């Protein structure tokens, strides 16, 4: 298993607050959340802030919280996958100066928002856009890569990943792909 760390760049750690209900039905903050843990990747890392196994999510009895807080499983906070088949994930991705991801695609619709630094979003067609804080991408099973535009400062984006049904693209069925650099 890859190394897990509490920080991968000089950016301050994100704080995740899980909200649930007490015995009287009042909304309360869940007290036993583990600290945000990053899966160290070349040039940065990714942290799974939350995950559910299905959409719509089943949250009765806190089964989703228990599954997320477990040390293994498809929705565990320790699971390094980007997309959960049939489910949804919230990811925090930190990128060191000049870092880039592999070109990849997932069977998902992704809502990705730049929150720190400047990040280039590059497509397999050669097109690219530069994201600044607040700019965002709606990605629909597309082949792409992320690149920190700065050689001196870290960058961060937050992504909500929703599983989607596979469909045909150019005569091929959509599947998760990670191309070598």
Short mmCIF file of C-alpha atoms in Angstrom, two decimals:
data_model
loop_
_atom_site.label_atom_id
_atom_site.label_comp_id
_atom_site.label_asym_id
_atom_site.label_seq_id
_atom_site.Cartn_x
_atom_site.Cartn_y
_atom_site.Cartn_z
CA UNK A 1 0.00 0.00 0.00
CA UNK A 2 1.23 3.52 -0.79
CA UNK A 3 2.40 5.81 1.98
CA UNK A 4 -0.24 7.86 3.82
CA UNK A 5 0.70 11.29 5.11
CA UNK A 6 -1.12 14.26 6.66
CA UNK A 7 0.33 16.80 4.19
CA UNK A 8 1.95 16.59 0.78
CA UNK A 9 2.53 20.29 0.04
CA UNK A 10 2.97 23.47 2.04
CA UNK A 11 -0.77 24.19 1.74
CA UNK A 12 -2.64 24.08 5.05
CA UNK A 13 -4.52 20.81 5.58
CA UNK A 14 -8.22 20.76 4.74
CA UNK A 15 -10.57 20.17 7.65
CA UNK A 16 -13.42 17.76 7.04
CA UNK A 17 -16.49 17.96 9.25
CA UNK A 18 -19.01 15.10 9.01
CA UNK A 19 -22.49 16.06 10.19
CA UNK A 20 -24.89 13.44 11.58
CA UNK A 21 -27.75 13.21 14.11
CA UNK A 22 -27.84 12.62 17.85
CA UNK A 23 -30.35 10.34 19.60
CA UNK A 24 -32.86 13.21 19.79
CA UNK A 25 -32.63 13.84 16.04
CA UNK A 26 -30.60 17.06 16.33
CA UNK A 27 -27.85 17.74 13.81
CA UNK A 28 -24.38 17.31 15.34
CA UNK A 29 -20.78 17.09 14.16
CA UNK A 30 -19.42 13.55 14.13
CA UNK A 31 -16.70 13.43 16.79
CA UNK A 32 -14.60 10.47 15.62
CA UNK A 33 -13.45 11.55 12.15
CA UNK A 34 -9.87 10.54 11.36
CA UNK A 35 -7.51 13.33 10.30
CA UNK A 36 -7.37 13.97 6.57
CA UNK A 37 -4.84 11.47 5.18
CA UNK A 38 -3.22 11.83 1.78
CA UNK A 39 -2.11 9.01 -0.44
CA UNK A 40 1.34 10.23 -1.46
CA UNK A 41 1.67 10.38 -5.24
CA UNK A 42 4.59 11.68 -7.34
CA UNK A 43 4.55 15.46 -6.95
CA UNK A 44 1.66 15.59 -4.47
CA UNK A 45 -1.18 13.48 -3.20
CA UNK A 46 -4.89 12.76 -2.95
CA UNK A 47 -7.15 12.48 0.09
CA UNK A 48 -10.59 10.91 0.06
CA UNK A 49 -12.69 13.25 2.21
CA UNK A 50 -15.81 11.12 2.01
CA UNK A 51 -17.38 8.33 0.00
CA UNK A 52 -20.74 6.60 -0.36
CA UNK A 53 -21.39 3.24 -2.00
CA UNK A 54 -24.54 4.26 -3.86
CA UNK A 55 -26.46 7.23 -5.20
CA UNK A 56 -28.91 7.98 -3.79
CA UNK A 57 -26.85 7.33 -0.67
CA UNK A 58 -28.15 5.21 2.17
CA UNK A 59 -27.36 7.15 5.35
CA UNK A 60 -29.79 5.58 7.87
CA UNK A 61 -28.08 4.09 10.91
CA UNK A 62 -24.80 5.77 9.97
CA UNK A 63 -23.80 2.77 7.83
CA UNK A 64 -22.15 5.17 5.36
CA UNK A 65 -20.07 6.78 8.14
CA UNK A 66 -19.06 3.36 9.50
CA UNK A 67 -18.00 2.21 6.02
CA UNK A 68 -16.05 5.41 5.41
CA UNK A 69 -14.27 5.21 8.79
CA UNK A 70 -13.35 1.52 8.37
CA UNK A 71 -9.77 0.66 7.50
CA UNK A 72 -10.69 -1.04 4.23
CA UNK A 73 -13.49 -1.42 1.69
CA UNK A 74 -14.65 0.41 -1.43
CA UNK A 75 -15.78 3.50 0.50
CA UNK A 76 -13.07 3.54 3.19
CA UNK A 77 -11.08 6.73 3.66
CA UNK A 78 -8.00 4.58 2.94
CA UNK A 79 -9.17 3.50 -0.55
CA UNK A 80 -7.03 5.18 -3.23
CA UNK A 81 -9.46 4.82 -6.15
CA UNK A 82 -10.77 7.97 -7.83
CA UNK A 83 -14.26 6.64 -8.61
CA UNK A 84 -16.44 4.20 -6.67
CA UNK A 85 -18.66 2.19 -9.04
CA UNK A 86 -22.29 3.14 -8.31
CA UNK A 87 -21.21 5.64 -5.65
CA UNK A 88 -19.70 9.07 -5.09
CA UNK A 89 -16.43 10.40 -3.65
CA UNK A 90 -15.20 13.77 -2.45
CA UNK A 91 -11.47 14.16 -3.10
CA UNK A 92 -8.88 16.78 -2.17
CA UNK A 93 -5.92 16.78 -4.58
CA UNK A 94 -2.73 18.70 -3.72
CA UNK A 95 -0.05 19.21 -6.34
CA UNK A 96 3.52 20.26 -5.66
CA UNK A 97 5.20 22.88 -7.85
CA UNK A 98 5.32 21.72 -11.49
CA UNK A 99 3.66 18.39 -10.70
CA UNK A 100 1.30 16.66 -13.11
CA UNK A 101 -0.95 13.61 -13.06
CA UNK A 102 -1.00 10.80 -15.57
CA UNK A 103 -3.37 11.14 -18.51
CA UNK A 104 -6.44 9.22 -17.29
CA UNK A 105 -10.20 8.78 -17.49
CA UNK A 106 -12.73 7.31 -15.10
CA UNK A 107 -16.29 6.03 -15.48
CA UNK A 108 -17.68 9.10 -13.76
CA UNK A 109 -18.94 12.65 -13.93
CA UNK A 110 -16.50 14.85 -12.02
CA UNK A 111 -17.06 18.34 -10.66
CA UNK A 112 -13.55 19.71 -9.99
CA UNK A 113 -12.92 23.16 -8.49
CA UNK A 114 -9.53 24.88 -8.25
CA UNK A 115 -9.20 26.31 -4.73
CA UNK A 116 -5.48 27.26 -4.57
CA UNK A 117 -2.86 28.11 -7.17
CA UNK A 118 -3.26 27.71 -10.92
CA UNK A 119 -3.87 24.33 -12.53
CA UNK A 120 -3.80 23.39 -16.20
CA UNK A 121 -6.44 20.87 -17.26
CA UNK A 122 -5.21 19.12 -20.42
CA UNK A 123 -7.18 16.85 -22.76
CA UNK A 124 -6.00 14.04 -25.05
CA UNK A 125 -7.05 16.26 -28.00
CA UNK A 126 -4.28 18.70 -27.03
CA UNK A 127 -6.71 21.34 -25.77
CA UNK A 128 -6.09 22.86 -22.33
CA UNK A 129 -7.51 25.48 -19.98
CA UNK A 130 -5.90 27.17 -16.99
CA UNK A 131 -7.96 27.12 -13.81
CA UNK A 132 -7.63 29.77 -11.12
CA UNK A 133 -9.31 29.68 -7.69
CA UNK A 134 -13.06 29.33 -8.18
CA UNK A 135 -12.77 28.07 -11.77
CA UNK A 136 -14.10 24.58 -12.28
CA UNK A 137 -14.39 21.68 -14.70
CA UNK A 138 -17.38 19.43 -15.36
CA UNK A 139 -15.84 16.26 -16.71
CA UNK A 140 -17.88 13.47 -18.29
CA UNK A 141 -15.76 10.33 -18.67
CA UNK A 142 -13.07 12.28 -20.52
CA UNK A 143 -9.35 11.57 -20.94
CA UNK A 144 -7.40 14.30 -19.14
CA UNK A 145 -4.42 15.27 -17.00
CA UNK A 146 -3.88 17.88 -14.29
CA UNK A 147 -0.72 20.02 -14.18
CA UNK A 148 0.30 22.59 -11.57
CA UNK A 149 1.09 25.68 -13.68
CA UNK A 150 3.57 27.04 -11.11
CA UNK A 151 7.15 25.83 -10.70
CA UNK A 152 7.35 27.47 -7.24
CA UNK A 153 3.94 27.22 -5.51
CA UNK A 154 1.64 24.28 -4.67
CA UNK A 155 -1.92 24.02 -6.03
CA UNK A 156 -5.11 22.31 -4.86
CA UNK A 157 -8.40 21.24 -6.37
CA UNK A 158 -11.42 19.58 -4.81
CA UNK A 159 -13.46 17.10 -6.84
CA UNK A 160 -16.88 15.52 -6.35
CA UNK A 161 -16.79 12.25 -8.32
CA UNK A 162 -20.09 10.60 -9.26
CA UNK A 163 -20.14 7.19 -10.88
CA UNK A 164 -21.84 7.12 -14.28
CA UNK A 165 -23.07 4.44 -16.64
CA UNK A 166 -20.45 3.36 -19.18
CA UNK A 167 -21.17 4.51 -22.73
CA UNK A 168 -19.56 4.22 -26.17
CA UNK A 169 -16.92 6.77 -27.21
CA UNK A 170 -15.54 6.50 -30.73
CA UNK A 171 -16.60 2.86 -30.96
CA UNK A 172 -15.11 1.87 -27.59
CA UNK A 173 -16.85 1.35 -24.25
CA UNK A 174 -15.87 3.86 -21.54
CA UNK A 175 -13.56 2.28 -18.96
CA UNK A 176 -11.11 3.53 -16.36
CA UNK A 177 -7.71 4.10 -17.96
CA UNK A 178 -4.41 5.45 -16.57
CA UNK A 179 -1.77 5.99 -19.27
CA UNK A 180 1.94 5.81 -18.43
CA UNK A 181 3.80 9.13 -18.46
#
